[in-house]
């Protein structure tokens, strides 16, 4: 139950799921993103990326245009509402992580954060090395 907040299908804030936030964040960080680049970031099939992006387009949070370099390719950008939603969800997540930190004894916070960094680096490496799903 405690890790449900990071479930990809569970809304975390403003009716945005964690996976949708990852998409909004990637598009925001790049000030626009080609759909093909988003496939790589998400590490999912093209059809899955399209399925994940469509609700954000329907909600008016993303805009889909033709890419400048190739009229067959799509480029995603945040709408004004998308920028505001991205900002608000970031604030929501920042509050959530601040709450987590408050619940870790102060004298152990630095060690816990170091351990989390080591763990996420190990997960990242394992994911790159993993060939089980090919």
Short mmCIF file of N, CA and C in Angstrom, two decimals, residues 2-98:
data_model
loop_
_atom_site.label_atom_id
_atom_site.label_comp_id
_atom_site.label_asym_id
_atom_site.label_seq_id
_atom_site.Cartn_x
_atom_site.Cartn_y
_atom_site.Cartn_z
N UNK A 2 1.97 1.24 0.71
CA UNK A 2 2.82 2.42 0.84
C UNK A 2 3.46 2.83 -0.47
N UNK A 3 3.70 1.90 -1.38
CA UNK A 3 4.37 2.26 -2.63
C UNK A 3 3.38 2.51 -3.77
N UNK A 4 2.10 2.45 -3.48
CA UNK A 4 1.08 2.69 -4.50
C UNK A 4 1.19 4.08 -5.11
N UNK A 5 1.73 5.03 -4.35
CA UNK A 5 1.84 6.41 -4.86
C UNK A 5 2.67 6.46 -6.14
N UNK A 6 3.55 5.51 -6.31
CA UNK A 6 4.41 5.51 -7.50
C UNK A 6 3.92 4.54 -8.56
N UNK A 7 2.74 3.98 -8.36
CA UNK A 7 2.16 3.11 -9.38
C UNK A 7 1.92 3.93 -10.64
N UNK A 8 2.22 3.37 -11.75
CA UNK A 8 2.12 4.12 -12.99
C UNK A 8 0.67 4.44 -13.37
N UNK A 9 -0.29 3.70 -12.85
CA UNK A 9 -1.68 3.91 -13.22
C UNK A 9 -2.48 4.65 -12.15
N UNK A 10 -1.88 4.90 -11.01
CA UNK A 10 -2.56 5.58 -9.91
C UNK A 10 -2.31 7.09 -10.02
N UNK A 11 -3.37 7.89 -9.95
CA UNK A 11 -3.21 9.34 -10.00
C UNK A 11 -2.46 9.81 -8.76
N UNK A 12 -1.45 10.66 -8.97
CA UNK A 12 -0.67 11.16 -7.83
C UNK A 12 -1.09 12.56 -7.43
N UNK A 13 -1.58 13.35 -8.37
CA UNK A 13 -1.97 14.73 -8.08
C UNK A 13 -2.68 15.29 -9.32
N UNK A 14 -3.72 16.06 -9.12
CA UNK A 14 -4.45 16.69 -10.23
C UNK A 14 -4.85 15.70 -11.31
N UNK A 15 -5.19 14.49 -10.90
CA UNK A 15 -5.63 13.44 -11.82
C UNK A 15 -4.56 13.09 -12.86
N UNK A 16 -3.29 13.26 -12.49
CA UNK A 16 -2.16 12.90 -13.34
C UNK A 16 -1.48 11.69 -12.72
N UNK A 17 -1.25 10.66 -13.52
CA UNK A 17 -0.57 9.46 -13.02
C UNK A 17 0.94 9.71 -13.00
N UNK A 18 1.65 8.83 -12.32
CA UNK A 18 3.10 8.95 -12.25
C UNK A 18 3.71 8.88 -13.65
N UNK A 19 3.24 7.96 -14.47
CA UNK A 19 3.76 7.82 -15.83
C UNK A 19 3.48 9.08 -16.65
N UNK A 20 2.29 9.64 -16.50
CA UNK A 20 1.96 10.87 -17.21
C UNK A 20 2.85 12.02 -16.75
N UNK A 21 3.14 12.05 -15.45
CA UNK A 21 4.03 13.10 -14.95
C UNK A 21 5.43 12.95 -15.54
N UNK A 22 5.91 11.71 -15.66
CA UNK A 22 7.23 11.47 -16.27
C UNK A 22 7.24 12.05 -17.69
N UNK A 23 6.15 11.87 -18.42
CA UNK A 23 6.05 12.41 -19.78
C UNK A 23 6.05 13.94 -19.76
N UNK A 24 5.20 14.53 -18.91
CA UNK A 24 5.15 15.99 -18.80
C UNK A 24 6.52 16.55 -18.43
N UNK A 25 7.19 15.88 -17.50
CA UNK A 25 8.50 16.35 -17.04
C UNK A 25 9.54 16.26 -18.15
N UNK A 26 9.53 15.17 -18.90
CA UNK A 26 10.49 15.01 -20.00
C UNK A 26 10.27 16.09 -21.06
N UNK A 27 9.01 16.34 -21.40
CA UNK A 27 8.70 17.37 -22.40
C UNK A 27 9.08 18.75 -21.87
N UNK A 28 8.80 19.01 -20.60
CA UNK A 28 9.14 20.30 -20.00
C UNK A 28 10.64 20.53 -19.97
N UNK A 29 11.39 19.51 -19.59
CA UNK A 29 12.85 19.64 -19.48
C UNK A 29 13.51 19.92 -20.82
N UNK A 30 12.94 19.38 -21.89
CA UNK A 30 13.51 19.56 -23.24
C UNK A 30 12.86 20.72 -23.98
N UNK A 31 11.88 21.38 -23.36
CA UNK A 31 11.13 22.46 -24.01
C UNK A 31 10.50 21.99 -25.32
N UNK A 32 10.06 20.75 -25.30
CA UNK A 32 9.50 20.10 -26.49
C UNK A 32 10.29 18.85 -26.77
N UNK A 33 9.61 17.80 -27.21
CA UNK A 33 10.27 16.51 -27.37
C UNK A 33 9.67 15.76 -28.54
N UNK A 34 10.54 15.20 -29.39
CA UNK A 34 10.07 14.34 -30.46
C UNK A 34 9.50 13.07 -29.85
N UNK A 35 8.41 12.57 -30.42
CA UNK A 35 7.77 11.36 -29.92
C UNK A 35 8.76 10.19 -29.92
N UNK A 36 9.62 10.11 -30.92
CA UNK A 36 10.61 9.03 -30.99
C UNK A 36 11.57 9.08 -29.80
N UNK A 37 11.94 10.28 -29.37
CA UNK A 37 12.82 10.41 -28.20
C UNK A 37 12.10 10.00 -26.92
N UNK A 38 10.80 10.25 -26.88
CA UNK A 38 10.02 9.85 -25.71
C UNK A 38 9.97 8.33 -25.58
N UNK A 39 9.89 7.60 -26.71
CA UNK A 39 9.91 6.13 -26.67
C UNK A 39 11.16 5.67 -25.93
N UNK A 40 12.29 6.28 -26.25
CA UNK A 40 13.56 5.89 -25.63
C UNK A 40 13.57 6.20 -24.15
N UNK A 41 13.06 7.36 -23.77
CA UNK A 41 13.03 7.75 -22.35
C UNK A 41 12.17 6.80 -21.55
N UNK A 42 11.00 6.45 -22.09
CA UNK A 42 10.06 5.58 -21.38
C UNK A 42 10.44 4.11 -21.47
N UNK A 43 11.26 3.75 -22.44
CA UNK A 43 11.64 2.35 -22.68
C UNK A 43 10.43 1.46 -22.88
N UNK A 44 9.51 1.93 -23.73
CA UNK A 44 8.31 1.15 -24.05
C UNK A 44 8.12 1.14 -25.57
N UNK A 45 7.20 0.31 -26.02
CA UNK A 45 6.88 0.22 -27.45
C UNK A 45 6.23 1.53 -27.92
N UNK A 46 6.30 1.78 -29.22
CA UNK A 46 5.70 2.99 -29.78
C UNK A 46 4.21 3.07 -29.49
N UNK A 47 3.53 1.94 -29.61
CA UNK A 47 2.08 1.93 -29.37
C UNK A 47 1.77 2.27 -27.91
N UNK A 48 2.63 1.83 -27.00
CA UNK A 48 2.43 2.14 -25.58
C UNK A 48 2.65 3.62 -25.33
N UNK A 49 3.66 4.19 -25.97
CA UNK A 49 3.91 5.62 -25.82
C UNK A 49 2.70 6.41 -26.30
N UNK A 50 2.16 6.03 -27.44
CA UNK A 50 0.98 6.70 -27.99
C UNK A 50 -0.18 6.59 -27.01
N UNK A 51 -0.38 5.39 -26.45
CA UNK A 51 -1.48 5.17 -25.49
C UNK A 51 -1.30 6.04 -24.25
N UNK A 52 -0.05 6.24 -23.81
CA UNK A 52 0.22 7.05 -22.62
C UNK A 52 0.08 8.55 -22.91
N UNK A 53 0.42 8.96 -24.12
CA UNK A 53 0.39 10.37 -24.49
C UNK A 53 -1.05 10.84 -24.78
N UNK A 54 -1.88 9.98 -25.36
CA UNK A 54 -3.22 10.38 -25.77
C UNK A 54 -4.05 11.06 -24.68
N UNK A 55 -4.10 10.52 -23.44
CA UNK A 55 -4.89 11.22 -22.41
C UNK A 55 -4.37 12.63 -22.11
N UNK A 56 -3.06 12.82 -22.21
CA UNK A 56 -2.48 14.15 -21.97
C UNK A 56 -2.86 15.12 -23.09
N UNK A 57 -2.96 14.60 -24.31
CA UNK A 57 -3.42 15.42 -25.43
C UNK A 57 -4.90 15.76 -25.25
N UNK A 58 -5.70 14.76 -24.84
CA UNK A 58 -7.14 14.97 -24.65
C UNK A 58 -7.44 15.94 -23.52
N UNK A 59 -6.61 15.92 -22.47
CA UNK A 59 -6.79 16.85 -21.34
C UNK A 59 -6.30 18.26 -21.68
N UNK A 60 -5.64 18.39 -22.83
CA UNK A 60 -5.13 19.70 -23.22
C UNK A 60 -3.83 20.07 -22.52
N UNK A 61 -3.10 19.07 -22.01
CA UNK A 61 -1.84 19.34 -21.32
C UNK A 61 -0.65 19.31 -22.28
N UNK A 62 -0.79 18.55 -23.36
CA UNK A 62 0.24 18.46 -24.40
C UNK A 62 -0.35 18.87 -25.74
N UNK A 63 0.53 19.33 -26.59
CA UNK A 63 0.17 19.65 -27.97
C UNK A 63 1.08 18.83 -28.87
N UNK A 64 0.50 18.28 -29.93
CA UNK A 64 1.26 17.45 -30.87
C UNK A 64 1.32 18.18 -32.21
N UNK A 65 2.55 18.43 -32.67
CA UNK A 65 2.76 19.09 -33.95
C UNK A 65 3.70 18.24 -34.79
N UNK A 66 3.81 18.60 -36.07
CA UNK A 66 4.79 17.93 -36.93
C UNK A 66 6.18 18.41 -36.52
N UNK A 67 7.12 17.49 -36.50
CA UNK A 67 8.50 17.86 -36.19
C UNK A 67 9.09 18.67 -37.33
N UNK A 68 9.96 19.61 -37.00
CA UNK A 68 10.56 20.47 -38.02
C UNK A 68 11.45 19.68 -38.98
N UNK A 69 12.15 18.67 -38.46
CA UNK A 69 13.11 17.92 -39.27
C UNK A 69 12.46 16.87 -40.17
N UNK A 70 11.21 16.47 -39.84
CA UNK A 70 10.55 15.40 -40.60
C UNK A 70 9.04 15.55 -40.42
N UNK A 71 8.35 15.84 -41.48
CA UNK A 71 6.90 16.09 -41.38
C UNK A 71 6.12 14.85 -40.96
N UNK A 72 6.74 13.66 -41.05
CA UNK A 72 6.06 12.44 -40.61
C UNK A 72 6.22 12.23 -39.11
N UNK A 73 7.22 12.87 -38.51
CA UNK A 73 7.49 12.71 -37.08
C UNK A 73 6.66 13.72 -36.28
N UNK A 74 6.40 13.37 -35.02
CA UNK A 74 5.60 14.24 -34.15
C UNK A 74 6.47 14.85 -33.06
N UNK A 75 6.18 16.10 -32.75
CA UNK A 75 6.86 16.78 -31.66
C UNK A 75 5.82 17.17 -30.62
N UNK A 76 6.12 16.89 -29.36
CA UNK A 76 5.22 17.22 -28.26
C UNK A 76 5.72 18.46 -27.53
N UNK A 77 4.80 19.34 -27.19
CA UNK A 77 5.12 20.49 -26.35
C UNK A 77 4.03 20.64 -25.30
N UNK A 78 4.37 21.30 -24.20
CA UNK A 78 3.39 21.56 -23.16
C UNK A 78 2.52 22.75 -23.57
N UNK A 79 1.24 22.66 -23.28
CA UNK A 79 0.35 23.80 -23.44
C UNK A 79 0.51 24.67 -22.18
N UNK A 80 -0.13 25.83 -22.17
CA UNK A 80 -0.11 26.67 -20.95
C UNK A 80 -0.64 25.88 -19.76
N UNK A 81 -1.76 25.18 -19.98
CA UNK A 81 -2.34 24.36 -18.91
C UNK A 81 -1.39 23.24 -18.51
N UNK A 82 -0.69 22.67 -19.49
CA UNK A 82 0.29 21.62 -19.21
C UNK A 82 1.43 22.13 -18.36
N UNK A 83 1.90 23.35 -18.66
CA UNK A 83 2.99 23.94 -17.86
C UNK A 83 2.54 24.16 -16.42
N UNK A 84 1.31 24.66 -16.26
CA UNK A 84 0.79 24.90 -14.92
C UNK A 84 0.58 23.59 -14.17
N UNK A 85 0.05 22.59 -14.85
CA UNK A 85 -0.14 21.27 -14.22
C UNK A 85 1.20 20.68 -13.82
N UNK A 86 2.19 20.76 -14.71
CA UNK A 86 3.53 20.25 -14.41
C UNK A 86 4.07 20.92 -13.16
N UNK A 87 3.94 22.24 -13.07
CA UNK A 87 4.44 22.99 -11.91
C UNK A 87 3.73 22.54 -10.62
N UNK A 88 2.41 22.42 -10.70
CA UNK A 88 1.63 22.04 -9.50
C UNK A 88 1.94 20.62 -9.05
N UNK A 89 2.10 19.70 -10.00
CA UNK A 89 2.42 18.32 -9.61
C UNK A 89 3.82 18.26 -9.01
N UNK A 90 4.76 19.04 -9.56
CA UNK A 90 6.11 19.11 -8.98
C UNK A 90 6.02 19.57 -7.53
N UNK A 91 5.20 20.60 -7.27
CA UNK A 91 5.04 21.12 -5.91
C UNK A 91 4.44 20.05 -5.00
N UNK A 92 3.48 19.33 -5.52
CA UNK A 92 2.85 18.24 -4.77
C UNK A 92 3.88 17.17 -4.41
N UNK A 93 4.68 16.77 -5.39
CA UNK A 93 5.72 15.76 -5.15
C UNK A 93 6.78 16.26 -4.19
N UNK A 94 7.14 17.54 -4.31
CA UNK A 94 8.14 18.12 -3.40
C UNK A 94 7.63 18.05 -1.96
N UNK A 95 6.35 18.36 -1.76
CA UNK A 95 5.75 18.25 -0.43
C UNK A 95 5.74 16.82 0.07
N UNK A 96 5.45 15.89 -0.82
CA UNK A 96 5.44 14.47 -0.46
C UNK A 96 6.82 14.02 -0.01
N UNK A 97 7.86 14.39 -0.78
CA UNK A 97 9.22 13.99 -0.42
C UNK A 97 9.70 14.69 0.85
N UNK A 98 9.24 15.91 1.06
CA UNK A 98 9.58 16.62 2.31
C UNK A 98 8.96 15.88 3.50
#
